Short mmCIF file of C-alpha atoms in Angstrom, two decimals:
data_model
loop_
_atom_site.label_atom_id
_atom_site.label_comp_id
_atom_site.label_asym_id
_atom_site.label_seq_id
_atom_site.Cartn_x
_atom_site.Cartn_y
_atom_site.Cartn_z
CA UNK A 1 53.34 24.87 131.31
CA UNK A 2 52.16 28.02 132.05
CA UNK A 3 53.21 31.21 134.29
CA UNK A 4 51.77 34.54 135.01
CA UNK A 5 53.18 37.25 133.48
CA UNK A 6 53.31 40.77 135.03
CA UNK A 7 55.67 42.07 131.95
CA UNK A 8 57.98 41.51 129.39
CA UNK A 9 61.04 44.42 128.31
CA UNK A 10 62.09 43.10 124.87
CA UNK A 11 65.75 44.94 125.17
CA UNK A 12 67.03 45.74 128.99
CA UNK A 13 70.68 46.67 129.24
CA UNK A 14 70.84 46.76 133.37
CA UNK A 15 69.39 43.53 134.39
CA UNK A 16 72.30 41.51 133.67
CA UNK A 17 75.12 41.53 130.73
CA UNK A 18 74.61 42.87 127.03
CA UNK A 19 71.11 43.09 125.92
CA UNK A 20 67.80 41.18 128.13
CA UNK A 21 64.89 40.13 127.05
CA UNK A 22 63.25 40.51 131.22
CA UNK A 23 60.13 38.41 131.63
CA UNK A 24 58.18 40.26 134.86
CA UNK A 25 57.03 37.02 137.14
CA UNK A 26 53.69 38.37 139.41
CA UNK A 27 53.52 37.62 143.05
CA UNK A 28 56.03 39.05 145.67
CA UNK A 29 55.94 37.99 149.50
CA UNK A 30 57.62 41.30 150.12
CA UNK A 31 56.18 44.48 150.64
CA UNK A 32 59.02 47.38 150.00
CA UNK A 33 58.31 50.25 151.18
CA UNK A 34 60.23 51.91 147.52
CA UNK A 35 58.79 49.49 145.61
CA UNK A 36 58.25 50.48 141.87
CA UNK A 37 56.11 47.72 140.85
CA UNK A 38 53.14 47.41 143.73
CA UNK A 39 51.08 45.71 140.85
CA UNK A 40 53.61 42.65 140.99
CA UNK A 41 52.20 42.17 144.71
CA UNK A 42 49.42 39.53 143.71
CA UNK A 43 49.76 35.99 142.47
CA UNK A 44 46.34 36.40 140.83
CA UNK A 45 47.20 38.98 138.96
CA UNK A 46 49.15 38.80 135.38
CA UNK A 47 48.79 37.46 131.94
CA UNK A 48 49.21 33.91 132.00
CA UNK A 49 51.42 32.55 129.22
CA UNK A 50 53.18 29.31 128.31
CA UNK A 51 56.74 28.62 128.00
CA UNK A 52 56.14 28.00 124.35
CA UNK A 53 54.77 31.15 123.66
CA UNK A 54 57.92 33.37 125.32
CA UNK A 55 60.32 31.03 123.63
CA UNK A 56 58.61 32.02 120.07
CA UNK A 57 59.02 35.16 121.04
CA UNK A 58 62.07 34.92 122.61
CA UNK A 59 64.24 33.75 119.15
CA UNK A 60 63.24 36.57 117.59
CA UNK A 61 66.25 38.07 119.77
CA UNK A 62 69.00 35.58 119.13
CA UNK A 63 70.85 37.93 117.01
CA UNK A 64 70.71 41.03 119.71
CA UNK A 65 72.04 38.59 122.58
CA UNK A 66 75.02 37.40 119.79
CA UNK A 67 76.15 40.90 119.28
CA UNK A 68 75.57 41.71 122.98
CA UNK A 69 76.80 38.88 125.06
CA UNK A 70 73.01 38.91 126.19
CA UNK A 71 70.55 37.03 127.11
CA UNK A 72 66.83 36.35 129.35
CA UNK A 73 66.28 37.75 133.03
CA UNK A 74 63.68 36.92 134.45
CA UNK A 75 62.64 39.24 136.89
CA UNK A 76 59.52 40.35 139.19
CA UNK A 77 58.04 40.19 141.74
CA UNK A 78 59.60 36.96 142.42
CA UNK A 79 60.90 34.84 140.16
CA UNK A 80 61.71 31.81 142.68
CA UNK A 81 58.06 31.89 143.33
CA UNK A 82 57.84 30.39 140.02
CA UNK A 83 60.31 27.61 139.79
CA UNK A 84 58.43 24.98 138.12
CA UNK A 85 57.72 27.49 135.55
CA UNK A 86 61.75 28.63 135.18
CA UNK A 87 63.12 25.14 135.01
CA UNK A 88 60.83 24.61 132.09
CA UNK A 89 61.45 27.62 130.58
CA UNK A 90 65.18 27.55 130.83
CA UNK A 91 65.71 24.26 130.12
CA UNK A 92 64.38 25.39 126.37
CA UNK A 93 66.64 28.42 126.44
CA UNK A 94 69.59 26.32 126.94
CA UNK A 95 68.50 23.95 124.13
CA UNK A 96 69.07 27.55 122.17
CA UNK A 97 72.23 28.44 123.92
CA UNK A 98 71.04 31.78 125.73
CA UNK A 99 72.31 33.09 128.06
CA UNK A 100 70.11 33.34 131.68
CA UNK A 101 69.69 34.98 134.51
CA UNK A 102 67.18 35.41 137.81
CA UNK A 103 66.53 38.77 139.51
CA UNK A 104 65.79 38.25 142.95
CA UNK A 105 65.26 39.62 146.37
CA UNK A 106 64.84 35.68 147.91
CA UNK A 107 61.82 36.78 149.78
CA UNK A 108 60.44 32.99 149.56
CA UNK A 109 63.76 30.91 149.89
CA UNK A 110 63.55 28.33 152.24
CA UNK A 111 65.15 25.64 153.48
CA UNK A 112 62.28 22.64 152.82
CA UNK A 113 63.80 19.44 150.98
CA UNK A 114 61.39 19.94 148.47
CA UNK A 115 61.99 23.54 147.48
CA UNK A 116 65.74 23.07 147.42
CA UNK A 117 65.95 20.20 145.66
CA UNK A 118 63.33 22.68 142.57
CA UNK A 119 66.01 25.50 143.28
CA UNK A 120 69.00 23.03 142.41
CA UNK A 121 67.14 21.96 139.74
CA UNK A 122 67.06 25.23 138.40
CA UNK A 123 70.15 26.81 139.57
CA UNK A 124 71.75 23.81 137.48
CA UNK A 125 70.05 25.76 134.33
CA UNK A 126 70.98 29.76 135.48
CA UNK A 127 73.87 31.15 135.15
CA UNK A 128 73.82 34.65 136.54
CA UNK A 129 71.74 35.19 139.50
CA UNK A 130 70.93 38.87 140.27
CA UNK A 131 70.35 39.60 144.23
CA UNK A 132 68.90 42.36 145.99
CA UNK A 133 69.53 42.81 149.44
CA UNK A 134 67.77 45.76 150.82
CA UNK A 135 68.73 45.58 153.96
CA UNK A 136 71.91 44.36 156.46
CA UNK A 137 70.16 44.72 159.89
CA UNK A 138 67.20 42.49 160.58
CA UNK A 139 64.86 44.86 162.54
CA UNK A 140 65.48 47.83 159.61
CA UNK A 141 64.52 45.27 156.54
CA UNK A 142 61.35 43.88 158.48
CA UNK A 143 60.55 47.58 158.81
CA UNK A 144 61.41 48.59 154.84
CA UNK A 145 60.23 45.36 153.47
CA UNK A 146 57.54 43.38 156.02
CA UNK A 147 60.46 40.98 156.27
CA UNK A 148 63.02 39.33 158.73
CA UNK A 149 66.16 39.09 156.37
CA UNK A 150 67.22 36.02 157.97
CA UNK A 151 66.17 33.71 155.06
CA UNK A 152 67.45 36.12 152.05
CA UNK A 153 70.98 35.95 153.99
CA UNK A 154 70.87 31.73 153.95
CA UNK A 155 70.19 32.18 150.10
CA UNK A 156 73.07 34.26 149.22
CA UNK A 157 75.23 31.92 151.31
CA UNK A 158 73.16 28.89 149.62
CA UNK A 159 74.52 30.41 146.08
CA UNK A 160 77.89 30.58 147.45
CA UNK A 161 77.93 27.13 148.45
CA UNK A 162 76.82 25.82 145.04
CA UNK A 163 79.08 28.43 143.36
CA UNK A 164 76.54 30.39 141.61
CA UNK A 165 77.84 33.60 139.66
CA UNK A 166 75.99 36.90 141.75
CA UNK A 167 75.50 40.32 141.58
CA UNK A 168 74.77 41.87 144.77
CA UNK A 169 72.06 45.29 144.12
CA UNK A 170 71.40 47.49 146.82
CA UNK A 171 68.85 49.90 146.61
CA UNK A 172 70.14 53.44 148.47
CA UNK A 173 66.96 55.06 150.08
CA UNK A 174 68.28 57.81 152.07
CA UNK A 175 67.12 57.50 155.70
CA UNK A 176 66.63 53.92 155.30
CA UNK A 177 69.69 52.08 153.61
CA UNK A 178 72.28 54.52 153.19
CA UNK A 179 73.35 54.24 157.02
CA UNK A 180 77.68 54.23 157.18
CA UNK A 181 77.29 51.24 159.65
CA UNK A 182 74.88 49.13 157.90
CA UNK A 183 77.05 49.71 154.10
CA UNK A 184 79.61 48.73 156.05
CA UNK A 185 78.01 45.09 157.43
CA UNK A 186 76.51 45.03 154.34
CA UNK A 187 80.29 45.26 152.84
CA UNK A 188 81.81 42.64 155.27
CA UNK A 189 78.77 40.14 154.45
CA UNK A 190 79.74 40.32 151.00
CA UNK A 191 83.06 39.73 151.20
CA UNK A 192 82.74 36.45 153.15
CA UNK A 193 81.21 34.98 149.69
CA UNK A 194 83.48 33.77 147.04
CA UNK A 195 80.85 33.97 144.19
CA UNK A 196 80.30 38.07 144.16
CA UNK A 197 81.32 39.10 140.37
CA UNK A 198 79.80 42.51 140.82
CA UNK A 199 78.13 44.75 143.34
CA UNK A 200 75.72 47.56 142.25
CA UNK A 201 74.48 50.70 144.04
CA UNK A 202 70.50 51.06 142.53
CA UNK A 203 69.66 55.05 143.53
CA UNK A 204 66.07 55.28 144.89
CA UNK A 205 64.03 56.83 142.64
CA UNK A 206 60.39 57.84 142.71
CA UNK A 207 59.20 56.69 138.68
CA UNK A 208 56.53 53.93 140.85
CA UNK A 209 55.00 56.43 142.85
CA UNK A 210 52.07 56.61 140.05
CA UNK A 211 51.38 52.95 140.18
CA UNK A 212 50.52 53.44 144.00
CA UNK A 213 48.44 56.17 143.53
CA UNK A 214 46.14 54.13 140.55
CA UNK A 215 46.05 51.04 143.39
CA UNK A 216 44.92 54.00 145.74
CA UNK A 217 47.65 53.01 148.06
CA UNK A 218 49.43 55.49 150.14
CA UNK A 219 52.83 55.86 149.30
CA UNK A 220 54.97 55.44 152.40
CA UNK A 221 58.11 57.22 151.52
CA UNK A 222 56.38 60.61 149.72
CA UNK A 223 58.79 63.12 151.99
CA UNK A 224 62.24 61.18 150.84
CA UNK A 225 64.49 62.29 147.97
CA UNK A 226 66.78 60.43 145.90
CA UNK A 227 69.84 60.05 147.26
CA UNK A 228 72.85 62.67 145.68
CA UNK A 229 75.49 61.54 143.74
CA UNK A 230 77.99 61.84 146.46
CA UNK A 231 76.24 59.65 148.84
CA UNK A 232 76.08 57.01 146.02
CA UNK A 233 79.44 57.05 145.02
CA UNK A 234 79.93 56.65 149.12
CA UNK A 235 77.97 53.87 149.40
CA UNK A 236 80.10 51.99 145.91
CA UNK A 237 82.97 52.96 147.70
CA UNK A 238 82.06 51.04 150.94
CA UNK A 239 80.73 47.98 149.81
CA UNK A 240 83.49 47.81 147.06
CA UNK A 241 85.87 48.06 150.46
#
């Protein structure tokens, strides 16, 4: 089977414990306003590869996720846009004993029969999933992602349901997700699920900005800073309350 590739970052030590091997999935229905990969944006786009080919390539890393407690995340884009591809590809990386994770933002969860019964299928193979949520209130994530947050909400609960292990990641972007009220929704959200093992604070940064600029696409937050370490330290303080 074969997936389309954006990248691949052969030793990652944030996207999940010990050291990652992070397979980049194209494709993203969201359109973040921060976003440091723009290039993900297109299914189209990518190297196409086959799960046999990242698995060769993957073994080559046994030893590092050993030592490390590591193991694969794959990342995007969107990873759940691929699901076929995942449960084929993790099914082999179990056969191995590795360790795996999924980054995700659950832009494209839904609710269909047929797509949940894929994600069981998979989350039966994962055990770490990664989840951004960018934004508490509704009306302020449609306007910093494109989306109604409605469906990303149902998924965390969905993992919660099933038990999944999470780590909730919240990008700070001064003047857009670093509102006191909003942490603090954000906070009580989290602590009605049972499954949260960590929750991270992500500081905006501006490293994408280039990537925009060679897609000649204007870059919608140009006037906003990264956030100081006092307001990040805030913001781990509320949604740790």
């Amino acid at each position: 089977m074969k997936g389309r590739i954006h990248s691949i970052e052969t030793c990652g030590t944030v996207d999940g414990p010990g050291l990652r091997y992070i397979i980049f999935m194209q494709g993203c229905p969201l359109r973040c306003q921060f976003c440091h990969n723009p290039d993900t944006w297109k299914m189209g786009d990518g190297k196409e590869m086959t799960v046999n080919e990242l698995v060769t390539d993957i073994k080559d890393y046994l030893p590092f996720f050993q030592a490390s407690g590591g193991g694969v995340t794959v990342s995007g884009g969107e990873p759940l846009l691929h699901v076929k591809f995942l449960i084929a590809l993790f099914k082999e990386l179990k056969e191995l004993g590795i360790h795996t994770a999924i980054d995700t933002a659950g832009g494209c969860f839904s609710k269909s029969p047929a797509f949940l019964k894929q994600l069981d299928e998979l989350l039966e193979l994962t055990d770490l999933v990664l989840m951004d949520i960018k934004q508490i209130n509704p009306v302020k994530h449609k306007i910093l992602t494109g989306m109604f947050n409605d469906h990303i909400l149902l998924l965390a609960r969905y993992l919660d349901k099933k038990n999944i292990p999470v780590w909730i990641r919240h990008v700070l972007v001064p003047g857009h997700s670093d509102n006191e009220e909003d942490l603090k929704d954000l906070s009580l959200f989290i602590h009605t699920l049972t499954n949260i093992k960590k929750i991270e604070v992500l500081p905006y940064h501006k490293m994408g900005v280039y990537k925009w600029e060679a897609l000649g696409l204007e870059y919608p937050l140009d006037a906003v800073e990264p956030p100081t370490d006092a307001r990040v330290q805030n913001a781990i303080q509320i949604l740790n309350a």
